[in-house]
PDB file of C-alpha atoms in Angstrom:
ATOM      1  CA  MET A  35     112.033 194.896  45.475  1.00 86.00           C
ATOM      2  CA  PRO A  36     113.103 194.825  49.138  1.00 90.00           C
ATOM      3  CA  PRO A  37     116.824 195.405  48.403  1.00 94.00           C
ATOM      4  CA  VAL A  38     115.889 198.671  46.682  1.00 96.00           C
ATOM      5  CA  TRP A  39     113.949 199.763  49.777  1.00 97.00           C
ATOM      6  CA  LEU A  40     116.908 198.811  51.968  1.00 98.00           C
ATOM      7  CA  ALA A  41     119.277 200.790  49.731  1.00 98.00           C
ATOM      8  CA  GLY A  42     116.974 203.803  49.923  1.00 98.00           C
ATOM      9  CA  PHE A  43     116.770 203.710  53.706  1.00 98.00           C
ATOM     10  CA  LEU A  44     120.548 203.214  53.924  1.00 98.00           C
ATOM     11  CA  ALA A  45     121.058 206.227  51.647  1.00 98.00           C
ATOM     12  CA  LEU A  46     118.849 208.339  53.923  1.00 97.00           C
ATOM     13  CA  ALA A  47     120.778 207.238  57.017  1.00 97.00           C
ATOM     14  CA  TRP A  48     124.167 207.782  55.389  1.00 97.00           C
ATOM     15  CA  GLY A  49     123.072 211.194  54.132  1.00 96.00           C
ATOM     16  CA  GLN A  50     121.941 212.159  57.610  1.00 94.00           C
ATOM     17  CA  ALA A  51     125.197 210.901  59.140  1.00 92.00           C
ATOM     18  CA  THR A  52     127.419 212.772  56.689  1.00 93.00           C
ATOM     19  CA  GLN A  53     125.422 215.932  56.046  1.00 93.00           C
ATOM     20  CA  PHE A  54     123.468 216.516  59.264  1.00 88.00           C
ATOM     21  CA  PRO A  55     125.217 214.819  62.205  1.00 81.00           C
ATOM     22  CA  LEU A  56     124.389 217.770  64.493  1.00 76.00           C
ATOM     23  CA  GLY A  57     127.207 216.683  66.816  1.00 72.00           C
ATOM     24  CA  LEU A  58     125.159 213.760  68.146  1.00 68.00           C
ATOM     25  CA  ARG A  59     127.156 210.639  68.993  1.00 71.00           C
ATOM     26  CA  LEU A  60     126.233 207.299  70.480  1.00 75.00           C
ATOM     27  CA  GLY A  61     129.609 206.776  72.112  1.00 73.00           C
ATOM     28  CA  GLY A  62     132.757 204.703  71.845  1.00 75.00           C
ATOM     29  CA  GLY A  63     133.848 201.473  70.288  1.00 83.00           C
ATOM     30  CA  TRP A  64     130.998 199.407  71.677  1.00 87.00           C
ATOM     31  CA  VAL A  65     128.667 201.084  69.140  1.00 88.00           C
ATOM     32  CA  ASP A  66     130.925 200.061  66.245  1.00 88.00           C
ATOM     33  CA  PHE A  67     131.140 196.540  67.653  1.00 93.00           C
ATOM     34  CA  ALA A  68     127.368 196.234  68.155  1.00 94.00           C
ATOM     35  CA  GLY A  69     126.719 197.660  64.700  1.00 95.00           C
ATOM     36  CA  GLY A  70     129.173 195.215  63.154  1.00 96.00           C
ATOM     37  CA  LEU A  71     127.530 192.295  64.965  1.00 97.00           C
ATOM     38  CA  MET A  72     124.126 193.378  63.687  1.00 98.00           C
ATOM     39  CA  VAL A  73     125.332 193.700  60.090  1.00 98.00           C
ATOM     40  CA  GLY A  74     127.043 190.304  60.325  1.00 98.00           C
ATOM     41  CA  ALA A  75     123.946 188.683  61.828  1.00 98.00           C
ATOM     42  CA  GLY A  76     121.795 190.209  59.097  1.00 98.00           C
ATOM     43  CA  LEU A  77     124.073 188.883  56.363  1.00 98.00           C
ATOM     44  CA  LEU A  78     124.074 185.427  57.985  1.00 98.00           C
ATOM     45  CA  LEU A  79     120.268 185.363  58.161  1.00 98.00           C
ATOM     46  CA  ILE A  80     120.002 186.322  54.506  1.00 97.00           C
ATOM     47  CA  GLY A  81     122.615 183.732  53.536  1.00 98.00           C
ATOM     48  CA  PHE A  82     120.937 180.927  55.493  1.00 98.00           C
ATOM     49  CA  ALA A  83     117.570 181.819  53.971  1.00 97.00           C
ATOM     50  CA  ALA A  84     118.980 181.936  50.433  1.00 96.00           C
ATOM     51  CA  LEU A  85     120.557 178.512  50.930  1.00 97.00           C
ATOM     52  CA  GLU A  86     117.225 177.132  52.118  1.00 96.00           C
ATOM     53  CA  PHE A  87     115.434 178.556  49.072  1.00 96.00           C
ATOM     54  CA  ARG A  88     118.043 176.956  46.831  1.00 95.00           C
ATOM     55  CA  ARG A  89     117.892 173.638  48.683  1.00 96.00           C
ATOM     56  CA  GLN A  90     114.093 173.575  48.381  1.00 94.00           C
ATOM     57  CA  ARG A  91     114.262 174.686  44.701  1.00 94.00           C
ATOM     58  CA  THR A  92     111.714 177.447  45.023  1.00 93.00           C
ATOM     59  CA  THR A  93     111.663 181.144  44.246  1.00 91.00           C
ATOM     60  CA  ILE A  94     113.205 183.793  46.451  1.00 92.00           C
ATOM     61  CA  VAL A  95     111.453 186.595  44.513  1.00 87.00           C
ATOM     62  CA  PRO A  96     108.830 188.251  46.768  1.00 85.00           C
ATOM     63  CA  HIS A  97     106.010 188.686  44.229  1.00 84.00           C
ATOM     64  CA  GLU A  98     106.217 185.166  42.798  1.00 87.00           C
ATOM     65  CA  THR A  99     104.365 182.164  44.198  1.00 86.00           C
ATOM     66  CA  PRO A 100     106.757 179.623  45.718  1.00 88.00           C
ATOM     67  CA  ALA A 101     106.640 175.986  44.689  1.00 90.00           C
ATOM     68  CA  ARG A 102     107.119 174.818  48.281  1.00 92.00           C
ATOM     69  CA  LEU A 103     106.438 176.034  51.784  1.00 95.00           C
ATOM     70  CA  ILE A 104     109.815 176.283  53.516  1.00 95.00           C
ATOM     71  CA  THR A 105     109.648 175.456  57.223  1.00 95.00           C
ATOM     72  CA  SER A 106     113.160 174.084  57.708  1.00 95.00           C
ATOM     73  CA  GLY A 107     116.477 175.677  58.573  1.00 96.00           C
ATOM     74  CA  ILE A 108     116.284 179.315  59.627  1.00 97.00           C
ATOM     75  CA  PHE A 109     112.578 179.304  58.709  1.00 96.00           C
ATOM     76  CA  LYS A 110     111.943 177.275  61.881  1.00 96.00           C
ATOM     77  CA  ARG A 111     112.813 180.401  63.878  1.00 96.00           C
ATOM     78  CA  THR A 112     111.306 183.212  61.803  1.00 96.00           C
ATOM     79  CA  ARG A 113     108.969 183.377  58.827  1.00 96.00           C
ATOM     80  CA  ASN A 114     110.894 186.334  57.384  1.00 96.00           C
ATOM     81  CA  PRO A 115     114.637 185.827  57.879  1.00 97.00           C
ATOM     82  CA  ILE A 116     115.603 187.904  54.836  1.00 97.00           C
ATOM     83  CA  TYR A 117     113.540 190.920  55.909  1.00 97.00           C
ATOM     84  CA  LEU A 118     114.782 190.523  59.470  1.00 98.00           C
ATOM     85  CA  GLY A 119     118.321 190.428  58.078  1.00 98.00           C
ATOM     86  CA  ASP A 120     117.643 193.607  56.111  1.00 98.00           C
ATOM     87  CA  ALA A 121     116.412 195.349  59.267  1.00 98.00           C
ATOM     88  CA  LEU A 122     119.500 194.218  61.200  1.00 98.00           C
ATOM     89  CA  ILE A 123     121.778 195.519  58.438  1.00 98.00           C
ATOM     90  CA  LEU A 124     119.988 198.870  58.476  1.00 98.00           C
ATOM     91  CA  ALA A 125     120.168 199.143  62.271  1.00 97.00           C
ATOM     92  CA  GLY A 126     123.785 198.012  62.347  1.00 97.00           C
ATOM     93  CA  LEU A 127     124.942 200.513  59.748  1.00 97.00           C
ATOM     94  CA  ILE A 128     123.015 203.310  61.454  1.00 95.00           C
ATOM     95  CA  LEU A 129     124.954 202.468  64.631  1.00 93.00           C
ATOM     96  CA  ARG A 130     128.307 202.256  62.836  1.00 92.00           C
ATOM     97  CA  TRP A 131     127.698 205.561  61.052  1.00 93.00           C
ATOM     98  CA  GLU A 132     126.446 207.101  64.322  1.00 90.00           C
ATOM     99  CA  ALA A 133     123.397 208.362  62.460  1.00 91.00           C
ATOM    100  CA  VAL A 134     121.483 209.031  65.667  1.00 88.00           C
ATOM    101  CA  LEU A 135     118.652 210.919  63.974  1.00 92.00           C
ATOM    102  CA  SER A 136     118.155 207.981  61.591  1.00 95.00           C
ATOM    103  CA  LEU A 137     117.312 205.434  64.301  1.00 94.00           C
ATOM    104  CA  PRO A 138     113.544 205.916  63.696  1.00 97.00           C
ATOM    105  CA  LEU A 139     114.130 204.663  60.133  1.00 98.00           C
ATOM    106  CA  VAL A 140     114.401 201.097  61.468  1.00 98.00           C
ATOM    107  CA  PRO A 141     110.758 200.727  62.632  1.00 98.00           C
ATOM    108  CA  ILE A 142     109.608 202.695  59.580  1.00 98.00           C
ATOM    109  CA  PHE A 143     111.530 200.282  57.325  1.00 98.00           C
ATOM    110  CA  ILE A 144     109.955 197.288  59.081  1.00 98.00           C
ATOM    111  CA  TRP A 145     106.500 198.826  58.682  1.00 98.00           C
ATOM    112  CA  VAL A 146     107.041 199.487  54.953  1.00 98.00           C
ATOM    113  CA  ILE A 147     108.395 195.977  54.325  1.00 97.00           C
ATOM    114  CA  GLU A 148     105.548 194.408  56.265  1.00 97.00           C
ATOM    115  CA  ARG A 149     102.867 196.317  54.350  1.00 97.00           C
ATOM    116  CA  ARG A 150     104.423 196.075  50.872  1.00 96.00           C
ATOM    117  CA  PHE A 151     105.859 192.552  50.999  1.00 95.00           C
ATOM    118  CA  VAL A 152     105.177 190.427  54.092  1.00 96.00           C
ATOM    119  CA  ILE A 153     101.391 190.726  54.208  1.00 96.00           C
ATOM    120  CA  PRO A 154     100.879 190.142  50.449  1.00 95.00           C
ATOM    121  CA  GLU A 155     103.299 187.189  50.572  1.00 94.00           C
ATOM    122  CA  GLU A 156     101.488 185.675  53.536  1.00 95.00           C
ATOM    123  CA  ASN A 157      98.131 186.095  51.812  1.00 95.00           C
ATOM    124  CA  ARG A 158      99.503 184.301  48.747  1.00 93.00           C
ATOM    125  CA  MET A 159     100.921 181.518  50.939  1.00 93.00           C
ATOM    126  CA  ARG A 160      97.556 181.128  52.690  1.00 95.00           C
ATOM    127  CA  ARG A 161      95.830 180.625  49.333  1.00 94.00           C
ATOM    128  CA  VAL A 162      98.411 178.144  48.049  1.00 94.00           C
ATOM    129  CA  PHE A 163      99.370 176.147  51.141  1.00 96.00           C
ATOM    130  CA  ARG A 164      96.199 176.598  53.247  1.00 95.00           C
ATOM    131  CA  ALA A 165      96.298 174.391  56.367  1.00 96.00           C
ATOM    132  CA  ASP A 166     100.049 173.806  56.146  1.00 96.00           C
ATOM    133  CA  PHE A 167     100.677 177.556  56.205  1.00 95.00           C
ATOM    134  CA  ALA A 168      98.202 178.047  59.060  1.00 96.00           C
ATOM    135  CA  ARG A 169     100.047 175.421  61.142  1.00 97.00           C
ATOM    136  CA  TYR A 170     103.376 177.030  60.262  1.00 97.00           C
ATOM    137  CA  CYS A 171     102.096 180.443  61.402  1.00 97.00           C
ATOM    138  CA  GLU A 172     100.992 178.958  64.709  1.00 96.00           C
ATOM    139  CA  LYS A 173     104.485 177.545  65.355  1.00 96.00           C
ATOM    140  CA  THR A 174     106.691 180.281  63.905  1.00 96.00           C
ATOM    141  CA  ARG A 175     106.602 184.006  64.545  1.00 95.00           C
ATOM    142  CA  ARG A 176     106.554 186.536  61.744  1.00 94.00           C
ATOM    143  CA  TRP A 177     109.730 188.302  62.858  1.00 92.00           C
ATOM    144  CA  VAL A 178     111.442 186.731  65.906  1.00 88.00           C
TER     145      VAL A 178
END
């Protein structure tokens, strides 16, 4: 499940920040502020997506086939608002913890999520929703 992957990457970043900081710092209060904004934005994206899943009465579980193709709400802007939210939370906490050496975890996390969840989900959506999903992909980007 994606939250388990997020927790694992967060544990790695926190471990690096607390055990191996190596005296590296990103600098001042602006880093805390930016990190907080990113965490807040990530939580908002996840919340908006969860509300849309509930409103549409379909599954939020990644390996299950949804009953409906959601193209409304936050899904008008990104096909993967929950995963994008996860990535923002990871990046934001890395900034707040000043885990400088953990910054490369963000693109690695995105790559893992894309390979393990996004691509299989999109393949399933293509089989179930066919032309509707193809049109949605033409209008809406995978990430942002």
